[in-house]
Amino acid sequence: MSANAAPILSVDHVGVRFGGLVAIADLHFDVREGEILSLIGPNGAGKTTAFNVVTGFLKPTQGEVRLRGTSLSGLSPNRINRLGLARTFQRTSVFPNDTVTDNVLIGLHREDRGASLLEAIFNLPRERAGEAARREKARALIDWVGLSARANERAGALSYGEQRLVGVALALATEPSMLLLDEPVSGMNASETQNFVRLIRSVRDRGVTILLVEHDMPMVMEVSDRIVALNHGKLIADGTPDEIRADPAVIEAYLGKSAAAREAEREAAHA
Amino acid sequence: MTRYLPPAILVVLALLPLVLKDPYLLNALITGGIFTIGAISLNLLLGYTGQLSLGHIAFFGIGAYASALTTLGFDIGIFGDFRIVHEGWHPFAGFIVAILLSGACGYVVGRLSFRVRGAYFVIVTICFAEVVRLVALNWVELTQGPLALTAIPQMKIGFPGLGEITLRTKAQNYYLMLAVAALAYVVVARLVSSRFGRAMRGLKENEQLAISVGVNATRTLTVAAAISAAIAGAAGSIYAHYFRIIDPDVFLFTYTVTMVIMVVSGGKGALAGPVIGGLIFGTLPVALRPYMAPEAQWIVYGAVLIAILFLMPRGIAPYLDDWFASRRRAPARAPVAQPQLEGQP
Ligand SMILES: Nc1ncnc2c1ncn2[C@@H]1O[C@H](COP(=O)(O)OP(=O)(O)O)[C@@H](O)[C@H]1O
Ligand SMILES: [Mg+2]
């Protein structure tokens, strides 16, 4: 990943306040085209809030977010999705009462916008052709995330890890240029997590930039090109996995001050 | 499974006038059928988008008045000497105007209320129905107010080759009701199985997720409200030309409640739901009448409703669907997911 690649997303001095609580303060970072960038930080650091600002679910109290230089201020989440940003959610990632196929089809609902409501009601040829194309796309996406055996099951009946995959397929159905994943592997076992890492990489290889929030540190260190660390709504570090691993502010945020101090002493002793 | 039920019901109902000659029963079936069309339209909103229109009768009543006035003609003063004079048109034009005007009202109500979700739509629709009722009651020059619009012409329909037929008999009106009901059913069925319907269901199940994948919530719900209102308007038009008299009581809240009962008992969000609910609660009052006093009839009506909702909380059609599904063998579960990353989607 070349350091001077153009930023696809710029989070420009964003602040969010909930009443008196400062959830994010002056957050400032870029995501470069084609990279896998992780946003880490302890619980309550403001990661999900940052996602909500970027995807238009929250209006920032200050600053703005730009996608390829275009300000996203004031745009609704569905408009932002159309501009090429897709996300998954920390809690629910599926439409539980629909089948896996129907879930992905909801993500494909904007395909072939030419066919109108009346064509749908009269089931005209263009609507039928569009529907066949959408079903084929859905099938391919479901295959691709490895859920073809579950295609006709109710999404809500799937295991937690499988639901995460449905969420990713659903988000990818909107053909985003950037995908935001909020704690996608929490609740997954080790082999599911390994599969998910492969999936993230192959999504990136299709040209989709990834912004990842995750608590699983080994996974983050393995998959990320770059990491941004948050604590109490403030950016405390920005660098490669190796730099972040060695960063005293990050260690302190995760392990507390005494641990950080001990770490520093040990480093000094070895030097 | 239960979606195969309505075509079967349609066949039975289409043959019914051949054996059923009693005009009283036929009248009851027509009335019940007209409100079932209203229930089918309500199900589109309540069942598939989860939005409760508690003023749904407004769209029905607007359709009834629009169709009647288009057919009868009117002469009203707007201000000073300026008057709007309309000569009566063909009743079928009234039917079309009813659909368009009710649909437009549904669109406006949706536009106004779907920016903010939750109870807002419920409140706006209730208020809308009450306002429309007051207009019908007080704009005497146009609507005759409480004196009612009378002598509304019977519906006329032109058939290629057959010429124009005026629907005079109960049987003819029965078939008109049945045809419009079947049409309403097909429109709703097509719509909910299309991508528009999927967007609606997505909003109902997980609004945030639906919006995040690009569903325009306001637009989707507004379109659903417009189509739902247009169908209710069609039902109102049939009502006006069949009974040939309408007064502001057509906007009473009880009629909305009747449609809600039909949808909820039959099963909201199931295509067959309002059809089953409409059959039961459309014919129950008539079926009970020979056997008991009016008070007792309403007690039985309530008891049947409570029994259905107690035994089948999601309604009859979903209950039957579950029952059919459980009789089929559960499919064996496939092994754990493995991403197939080689292929390109
Ligand atoms: N809608 C909200 N209203 C009030 N406070 C909120 C809201 N959303 C998040 N917060 C608060 O903002 C802070 C950041 O939360 P969040 O972004 O969810 O953290 P993270 O995802 O990093 O765990 C927390 O203190 C949380 O309680
Ligand atoms: Mg979070």
XYZ file of C-alpha atoms and ligand atoms in Angstrom:
644
model
C 0.000 0.000 0.000
C 1.688 3.189 -1.092
C 1.464 5.900 1.557
C 0.543 8.589 -0.933
C -2.486 6.813 -2.445
C -5.427 9.208 -2.758
C -7.799 9.212 0.204
C -11.176 7.680 -0.610
C -12.605 8.815 2.708
C -11.596 11.805 4.809
C -12.830 12.173 8.366
C -12.141 15.852 8.891
C -11.989 17.058 12.507
C -15.261 15.399 13.420
C -16.807 15.842 16.842
C -19.964 14.268 18.257
C -21.595 15.194 21.530
C -24.565 13.468 23.151
C -25.821 16.126 25.554
C -22.862 16.651 27.873
C -21.043 13.474 26.800
C -18.286 13.915 24.241
C -18.411 10.669 22.230
C -15.892 11.828 19.623
C -13.596 14.843 19.806
C -11.776 16.260 16.813
C -11.348 12.929 15.044
C -9.185 13.286 11.995
C -7.954 10.561 9.642
C -7.976 9.481 5.999
C -8.717 6.115 4.475
C -6.696 5.451 1.331
C -8.077 3.810 -1.757
C -7.719 0.015 -1.585
C -6.404 -0.341 1.941
C -7.677 -2.254 4.935
C -7.770 0.260 7.766
C -8.789 -0.755 11.268
C -10.267 1.496 13.906
C -9.490 0.152 17.367
C -10.085 1.275 20.919
C -11.614 0.094 24.185
C -15.379 -0.212 24.607
C -17.048 3.175 24.520
C -14.122 4.770 22.674
C -16.465 6.077 19.987
C -15.851 3.615 17.131
C -19.494 2.846 16.377
C -20.306 6.532 16.719
C -17.636 7.279 14.103
C -19.247 4.698 11.786
C -22.640 6.278 12.330
C -21.270 9.683 11.369
C -19.532 8.386 8.245
C -22.649 6.529 7.050
C -25.031 9.401 7.771
C -26.916 7.882 10.712
C -25.590 10.650 12.967
C -24.975 14.309 12.210
C -21.622 15.396 13.661
C -21.667 18.410 15.971
C -18.549 19.630 14.183
C -16.373 18.742 11.211
C -17.357 16.827 8.117
C -16.757 13.589 6.241
C -15.809 13.540 2.577
C -16.002 10.670 0.119
C -13.553 11.225 -2.741
C -13.595 14.923 -1.934
C -17.415 15.201 -1.880
C -18.857 16.322 1.431
C -21.375 13.903 2.926
C -22.825 16.549 5.243
C -26.601 16.502 5.351
C -26.960 13.404 3.164
C -29.292 10.626 4.293
C -27.853 7.131 4.898
C -29.525 5.705 1.777
C -28.011 8.487 -0.361
C -24.590 7.828 1.131
C -24.959 4.142 0.322
C -25.668 5.057 -3.280
C -22.455 7.062 -3.368
C -20.589 3.853 -2.636
C -20.394 3.373 1.135
C -21.808 0.198 2.662
C -21.677 -0.940 6.269
C -22.548 -3.753 8.606
C -23.910 -3.246 12.103
C -22.439 -4.315 15.415
C -25.672 -5.966 16.602
C -28.043 -7.110 13.871
C -26.772 -7.639 10.377
C -29.747 -9.399 8.709
C -33.472 -9.210 8.010
C -34.309 -12.134 10.305
C -37.646 -13.214 8.811
C -36.481 -13.299 5.200
C -34.505 -16.079 3.568
C -30.806 -15.559 2.924
C -31.604 -15.084 -0.773
C -34.274 -12.479 -0.045
C -31.864 -10.689 2.281
C -29.365 -10.266 -0.518
C -32.154 -9.371 -2.956
C -33.106 -6.462 -0.683
C -29.558 -5.221 -1.130
C -30.007 -5.573 -4.894
C -33.326 -3.713 -5.018
C -31.859 -0.763 -6.861
C -30.467 -2.879 -9.689
C -32.050 -2.189 -13.047
C -33.771 0.980 -11.994
C -35.367 1.298 -15.425
C -38.182 -1.104 -14.589
C -40.993 0.840 -12.959
C -43.568 0.075 -10.334
C -46.207 -0.491 -13.001
C -43.958 -2.956 -14.792
C -43.636 -4.835 -11.522
C -47.411 -4.900 -11.024
C -48.071 -6.084 -14.574
C -45.051 -8.402 -14.433
C -43.800 -7.139 -17.807
C -40.822 -8.708 -19.621
C -38.329 -6.099 -18.437
C -39.351 -6.676 -14.836
C -39.039 -10.444 -15.287
C -35.623 -10.085 -16.897
C -34.472 -7.743 -14.134
C -35.729 -10.157 -11.504
C -33.889 -13.072 -13.112
C -30.673 -11.040 -13.245
C -31.047 -10.027 -9.592
C -31.607 -13.625 -8.536
C -28.511 -14.726 -10.423
C -26.435 -11.996 -8.763
C -27.791 -12.936 -5.352
C -26.934 -16.583 -5.947
C -23.377 -15.689 -6.959
C -22.872 -13.485 -3.900
C -24.250 -16.119 -1.546
C -21.972 -18.737 -3.118
C -19.085 -16.404 -2.759
C -19.476 -15.920 0.990
C -19.985 -19.675 1.308
C -23.659 -19.794 2.245
C -25.171 -21.562 -0.767
C -26.326 -24.423 1.449
C -28.300 -21.933 3.521
C -29.728 -19.877 0.664
C -33.348 -20.794 1.346
C -33.225 -20.722 5.126
C -34.576 -17.941 7.278
C -31.649 -15.634 8.038
C -32.707 -15.368 11.673
C -32.281 -19.140 12.072
C -28.608 -19.070 11.050
C -25.678 -19.166 13.451
C -24.182 -15.888 14.556
C -21.183 -16.252 12.286
C -23.346 -17.137 9.299
C -25.526 -14.088 9.930
C -22.383 -11.963 9.748
C -21.666 -13.434 6.317
C -25.210 -12.651 5.189
C -24.633 -9.073 6.373
C -21.479 -8.837 4.276
C -23.195 -10.292 1.190
C -26.063 -7.850 1.687
C -23.688 -4.890 1.965
C -21.685 -6.042 -1.081
C -24.908 -6.369 -3.073
C -25.044 -2.571 -3.184
C -21.683 -2.645 -5.020
C -19.854 -0.292 -2.674
C -16.415 1.146 -3.257
C -15.879 1.067 0.490
C -17.133 -1.331 3.163
C -17.350 -0.551 6.872
C -17.449 -3.564 9.187
C -18.433 -3.061 12.849
C -16.993 -5.890 14.983
C -17.714 -8.560 12.367
C -15.953 -11.477 14.086
C -17.147 -10.965 17.657
C -18.882 -14.208 18.582
C -17.141 -16.214 15.859
C -14.920 -19.168 16.668
C -11.304 -19.380 15.500
C -11.956 -21.162 12.206
C -14.871 -18.887 11.348
C -12.619 -15.913 12.074
C -9.928 -17.303 9.764
C -12.503 -17.695 7.017
C -13.673 -14.179 7.610
C -10.125 -12.814 7.291
C -9.858 -14.536 3.905
C -13.199 -13.056 2.941
C -12.150 -9.517 3.899
C -8.953 -9.881 1.882
C -10.773 -11.112 -1.173
C -13.302 -8.284 -0.892
C -10.376 -5.872 -0.880
C -8.869 -7.675 -3.854
C -12.058 -6.877 -5.746
C -11.185 -3.206 -5.254
C -13.301 -2.473 -2.190
C -11.605 -0.363 0.478
C -12.200 -1.683 4.001
C -12.682 0.170 7.274
C -12.805 -2.343 10.099
C -13.750 -1.994 13.761
C -12.708 -5.061 15.723
C -11.743 -6.133 19.223
C -9.958 -9.317 18.201
C -6.404 -7.938 18.276
C -4.568 -10.834 16.615
C -7.094 -10.664 13.779
C -6.711 -6.881 13.459
C -2.927 -7.103 13.460
C -3.018 -9.812 10.819
C -5.429 -8.242 8.390
C -4.797 -4.487 8.612
C -2.570 -2.371 6.408
C -2.924 0.468 8.850
C -4.566 1.047 12.209
C -6.112 4.100 13.837
C -6.510 3.927 17.614
C -9.140 5.809 19.589
C -9.590 6.329 23.305
C -12.312 8.393 24.965
C -13.294 9.730 21.554
C -9.809 10.980 20.750
C -7.318 9.713 18.219
C -4.299 8.406 20.098
C -2.289 6.673 17.376
C -2.196 6.130 13.616
C 0.243 3.712 12.007
C 1.127 0.234 10.774
C 0.266 -2.776 12.956
C 3.868 -2.921 14.192
C 3.879 0.749 15.103
C 0.528 0.424 16.903
C 1.684 -2.659 18.808
C 4.634 -0.685 20.171
C 2.783 2.555 20.785
C 2.842 3.467 24.497
C -0.464 5.367 24.302
C -2.201 2.328 22.824
C -0.726 -0.050 25.367
C -1.774 2.304 28.115
C -5.312 2.586 26.755
C -5.698 -1.174 26.630
C -3.725 -2.295 29.670
C -3.765 0.714 31.972
C -0.990 3.033 33.008
C 0.982 0.713 35.239
C 1.237 -1.914 32.508
C 2.455 0.695 30.067
C 5.048 1.896 32.528
C 6.238 -1.665 33.168
C 6.453 -2.283 29.453
C 8.590 0.837 29.048
C 10.885 -0.282 31.879
C 11.336 -3.685 30.324
C 12.159 -2.099 26.972
C 14.707 0.119 28.739
C 16.241 -2.881 30.517
C 16.636 -4.760 27.250
C 18.159 -1.780 25.496
C -49.241 -22.587 1.187
C -52.244 -20.389 1.983
C -51.539 -18.265 -1.023
C -53.170 -21.011 -3.092
C -56.294 -20.518 -1.019
C -57.581 -17.250 -2.549
C -57.775 -18.616 -6.135
C -59.791 -21.544 -4.771
C -61.990 -19.173 -2.785
C -62.424 -17.081 -5.937
C -63.684 -20.062 -7.917
C -66.171 -21.004 -5.196
C -67.366 -17.429 -4.849
C -67.707 -17.047 -8.615
C -70.026 -20.053 -8.745
C -72.013 -19.065 -5.671
C -74.690 -16.855 -7.367
C -75.668 -19.881 -9.480
C -77.036 -21.574 -6.374
C -77.527 -18.653 -4.021
C -80.521 -16.603 -5.170
C -81.442 -14.995 -1.856
C -80.964 -11.228 -2.451
C -80.449 -10.619 1.260
C -77.479 -12.982 1.392
C -76.103 -11.712 -1.892
C -76.298 -8.171 -0.557
C -74.401 -9.253 2.549
C -71.704 -10.861 0.435
C -71.323 -7.738 -1.698
C -71.014 -5.495 1.356
C -68.581 -7.869 3.060
C -66.630 -8.163 -0.190
C -66.322 -4.401 -0.617
C -64.847 -4.084 2.868
C -62.599 -7.042 2.156
C -61.121 -5.031 -0.734
C -60.488 -2.285 1.822
C -58.837 -4.879 4.065
C -56.640 -6.119 1.198
C -55.453 -2.543 0.693
C -54.898 -2.039 4.411
C -52.823 -5.231 4.545
C -50.353 -3.717 2.075
C -49.566 -1.023 4.635
C -50.125 -2.775 7.936
C -48.879 -6.208 6.950
C -45.994 -5.419 4.661
C -44.681 -2.075 5.894
C -45.908 -2.352 9.480
C -47.587 1.065 9.249
C -51.037 1.239 10.841
C -53.489 3.462 9.001
C -56.232 4.026 11.564
C -58.001 6.427 9.243
C -58.051 4.066 6.324
C -61.764 4.557 5.796
C -60.958 8.132 4.696
C -59.522 6.834 1.421
C -62.535 4.578 0.968
C -64.934 7.456 1.647
C -63.039 9.850 -0.611
C -63.327 7.257 -3.367
C -67.060 6.943 -2.725
C -67.670 10.702 -2.798
C -65.312 11.312 -5.721
C -66.995 8.649 -7.822
C -70.501 9.804 -6.900
C -69.794 13.492 -7.545
C -67.950 12.835 -10.786
C -70.991 10.907 -11.985
C -73.706 13.175 -10.568
C -72.023 16.462 -11.374
C -72.000 19.497 -9.062
C -72.218 23.281 -9.060
C -70.330 25.016 -6.264
C -69.397 28.616 -5.500
C -65.747 29.148 -4.614
C -65.634 32.897 -3.893
C -67.723 35.812 -5.104
C -69.308 34.920 -8.403
C -66.764 32.289 -9.294
C -68.361 28.887 -9.547
C -67.154 25.446 -10.533
C -69.734 23.607 -12.556
C -69.259 19.971 -13.435
C -71.673 18.034 -15.617
C -72.040 14.400 -14.686
C -69.697 11.929 -16.341
C -69.877 8.239 -17.048
C -69.806 6.141 -13.831
C -66.694 4.344 -15.007
C -64.919 7.711 -15.204
C -66.032 8.151 -11.594
C -64.365 4.849 -10.729
C -61.089 6.031 -12.282
C -61.276 9.453 -10.601
C -61.910 7.713 -7.272
C -58.758 5.621 -7.664
C -56.616 8.575 -8.681
C -57.913 11.002 -6.065
C -57.714 8.495 -3.199
C -54.232 7.504 -4.329
C -53.169 11.151 -4.394
C -54.553 11.642 -0.870
C -52.619 8.576 0.301
C -49.497 10.032 -1.255
C -49.931 13.380 0.489
C -50.708 11.810 3.874
C -47.657 9.562 3.470
C -45.479 12.473 2.430
C -46.564 14.444 5.489
C -46.168 11.690 8.044
C -43.402 9.307 6.987
C -40.552 11.707 7.636
C -41.076 10.906 11.280
C -41.979 7.280 11.898
C -43.719 5.466 14.717
C -47.077 6.643 16.019
C -47.018 9.704 13.791
C -48.621 8.007 10.797
C -51.348 6.514 12.995
C -52.215 9.937 14.385
C -52.092 11.719 11.038
C -54.381 9.139 9.414
C -56.930 9.328 12.262
C -56.949 13.140 12.039
C -57.186 13.018 8.269
C -60.267 10.771 8.390
C -61.950 13.057 10.909
C -61.166 16.190 8.897
C -62.516 14.615 5.714
C -65.665 13.542 7.560
C -66.197 17.104 8.812
C -65.714 18.455 5.304
C -68.269 15.983 3.947
C -70.647 16.959 6.725
C -70.297 20.731 6.351
C -69.624 21.416 2.702
C -73.318 21.062 2.047
C -73.247 22.675 -1.381
C -70.974 19.921 -2.656
C -71.912 16.890 -0.576
C -75.469 17.648 0.639
C -73.974 17.180 4.125
C -76.072 14.957 6.399
C -78.821 14.871 3.770
C -76.637 12.464 1.815
C -75.858 12.215 -1.877
C -78.694 10.268 -3.412
C -79.691 8.791 -6.751
C -76.088 7.961 -7.581
C -76.204 6.254 -10.996
C -75.488 2.555 -11.192
C -72.098 1.473 -12.478
C -71.886 1.002 -16.251
C -69.199 -1.060 -17.875
C -68.485 -1.407 -21.566
C -67.464 -4.846 -22.798
C -65.907 -5.247 -26.232
C -68.474 -6.932 -28.497
C -71.202 -6.865 -25.854
C -71.730 -3.148 -25.642
C -72.355 -1.333 -22.393
C -73.976 -2.994 -19.436
C -75.579 -1.141 -16.553
C -75.082 -3.111 -13.362
C -78.657 -3.261 -12.086
C -78.943 -6.644 -10.402
C -77.307 -7.837 -7.228
C -75.585 -10.636 -9.130
C -73.992 -8.149 -11.544
C -72.719 -6.009 -8.680
C -71.525 -9.135 -6.943
C -69.351 -10.004 -9.937
C -68.036 -6.440 -10.120
C -67.015 -6.662 -6.458
C -65.401 -10.044 -7.082
C -63.489 -8.793 -10.123
C -62.158 -5.730 -8.305
C -61.261 -7.840 -5.266
C -59.342 -10.288 -7.475
C -57.577 -7.393 -9.194
C -56.677 -5.781 -5.860
C -55.356 -9.112 -4.645
C -53.172 -9.582 -7.734
C -51.816 -6.022 -7.566
C -50.837 -6.476 -3.918
C -49.399 -9.946 -4.581
C -47.282 -8.714 -7.487
C -46.142 -5.702 -5.577
C -45.033 -7.491 -2.435
C -43.126 -10.147 -4.366
C -41.310 -7.506 -6.430
C -38.252 -5.603 -5.300
C -40.556 -2.812 -4.061
C -42.185 -5.314 -1.749
C -38.826 -6.570 -0.556
C -37.812 -3.009 0.273
C -41.050 -2.621 2.268
C -40.450 -5.822 4.207
C -36.859 -4.808 4.804
C -37.997 -1.544 6.349
C -40.443 -3.377 8.571
C -37.930 -5.953 9.767
C -34.877 -3.767 10.283
C -35.268 -0.184 9.210
C -31.676 0.884 9.870
C -30.279 -2.022 7.898
C -32.687 -1.371 5.004
C -31.699 2.290 4.858
C -28.035 1.359 5.015
C -28.370 -0.691 1.826
C -29.948 2.222 0.011
C -33.679 1.800 0.611
C -35.351 5.206 0.559
C -37.705 4.782 3.498
C -39.858 7.865 2.967
C -40.349 7.169 -0.713
C -41.043 3.454 -0.305
C -43.616 3.985 2.436
C -45.241 6.867 0.573
C -45.640 4.777 -2.565
C -47.148 1.964 -0.482
C -49.578 4.414 1.129
C -50.601 5.805 -2.279
C -51.270 2.361 -3.772
C -53.090 1.218 -0.655
C -55.264 4.348 -0.676
C -55.986 3.979 -4.397
C -57.304 0.430 -3.875
C -59.424 1.591 -0.942
C -60.775 4.331 -3.236
C -61.778 1.718 -5.816
C -63.715 -0.124 -3.105
C -65.416 3.141 -2.108
C -66.470 3.742 -5.696
C -68.159 0.335 -5.964
C -69.861 1.012 -2.651
C -71.272 4.343 -3.878
C -72.667 2.993 -7.147
C -74.059 -0.128 -5.533
C -75.905 1.474 -2.600
C -76.557 4.633 -4.647
C -76.595 6.758 -1.492
C -73.696 7.952 0.664
C -73.548 10.264 3.655
C -70.700 11.409 5.948
C -71.195 8.314 8.108
C -69.193 6.470 5.478
C -66.146 7.963 7.260
C -66.967 6.420 10.647
C -64.090 4.962 12.642
C -65.931 1.648 13.047
C -65.393 0.854 9.367
C -61.646 1.235 9.775
C -61.869 -1.050 12.797
C -63.737 -3.623 10.706
C -60.940 -3.612 8.124
C -58.267 -3.853 10.822
C -60.116 -6.823 12.351
C -60.274 -8.533 8.946
C -56.531 -8.069 8.422
C -55.377 -8.972 11.919
C -57.615 -12.045 12.326
C -56.807 -13.395 8.870
C -53.118 -12.626 9.307
C -51.341 -9.402 8.468
C -48.492 -9.721 6.043
C -50.049 -12.829 4.475
C -51.695 -12.471 1.087
C -54.576 -14.708 2.093
C -54.973 -12.941 5.445
C -57.505 -10.220 4.597
C -59.364 -12.625 2.308
C -59.888 -15.150 5.114
C -60.571 -12.424 7.672
C -62.928 -10.707 5.243
C -64.871 -13.918 4.623
C -65.313 -14.534 8.344
C -66.074 -11.039 9.580
C -67.833 -9.939 6.399
C -70.396 -12.729 6.613
C -70.573 -13.323 10.378
C -73.071 -10.527 11.186
C -75.408 -11.744 8.463
C -74.997 -15.391 9.374
C -75.853 -14.671 13.003
C -78.817 -12.385 12.362
C -81.532 -15.034 11.992
C -80.500 -16.733 15.207
C -80.043 -14.011 17.802
C -80.742 -10.471 18.961
C -78.365 -7.679 17.806
C -76.624 -7.428 21.209
C -75.932 -11.143 21.191
C -74.631 -10.916 17.625
C -71.986 -8.391 18.624
C -70.995 -10.436 21.638
C -70.479 -13.473 19.424
C -68.597 -11.323 16.909
C -66.228 -10.185 19.680
C -65.908 -13.683 21.079
C -64.957 -15.117 17.676
C -62.329 -12.402 17.246
C -60.850 -13.015 20.693
C -60.866 -16.780 20.144
C -59.005 -16.433 16.837
C -56.386 -14.104 18.258
C -55.993 -16.214 21.379
C -55.477 -19.455 19.460
C -53.626 -17.934 16.495
C -51.996 -14.677 17.616
C -50.449 -14.009 14.206
C -53.735 -14.690 12.430
C -55.256 -17.619 10.589
C -53.192 -17.639 7.374
C -49.743 -17.651 9.080
C -51.052 -20.327 11.438
C -52.118 -22.512 8.526
C -48.792 -21.852 6.757
C -46.880 -23.008 9.848
C -49.080 -26.048 10.094
C -48.458 -27.014 6.458
C -44.728 -26.398 6.858
C -44.474 -28.544 9.982
C -46.122 -31.438 8.159
C -43.412 -31.453 5.560
C -40.164 -33.001 6.740
C -37.638 -30.456 7.979
C -34.743 -30.252 5.487
C -31.448 -31.701 6.707
C -28.970 -29.005 7.682
C -25.912 -28.606 5.503
C -22.365 -28.477 6.915
C -20.825 -25.297 8.283
C -20.196 -22.430 5.891
C -16.918 -22.290 3.977
C -16.240 -19.225 1.855
C -15.841 -20.132 -1.811
C -13.505 -17.303 -2.607
C -12.252 -18.646 -5.918
C -15.290 -17.765 -8.001
C -16.048 -14.163 -8.850
C -19.556 -12.945 -8.125
N -27.218 7.476 20.883
C -26.416 7.731 21.931
N -26.841 8.542 22.924
C -26.053 8.805 23.982
N -24.815 8.321 24.142
C -24.343 7.493 23.179
C -25.116 7.154 22.035
N -24.386 6.321 21.241
C -23.219 6.146 21.883
N -23.181 6.845 23.036
C -22.041 6.942 23.968
O -20.943 7.372 23.208
C -19.762 6.690 23.618
C -19.150 5.975 22.433
O -19.962 4.853 22.105
P -19.653 3.894 20.878
O -19.372 4.732 19.697
O -20.784 2.940 20.781
O -18.342 3.160 21.369
P -17.605 1.892 20.755
O -18.279 1.474 19.521
O -16.210 2.358 20.517
O -17.641 0.833 21.819
C -20.162 5.771 24.751
O -19.891 6.432 25.971
C -21.644 5.605 24.536
O -22.284 5.363 25.755
Mg -19.235 -0.281 19.006
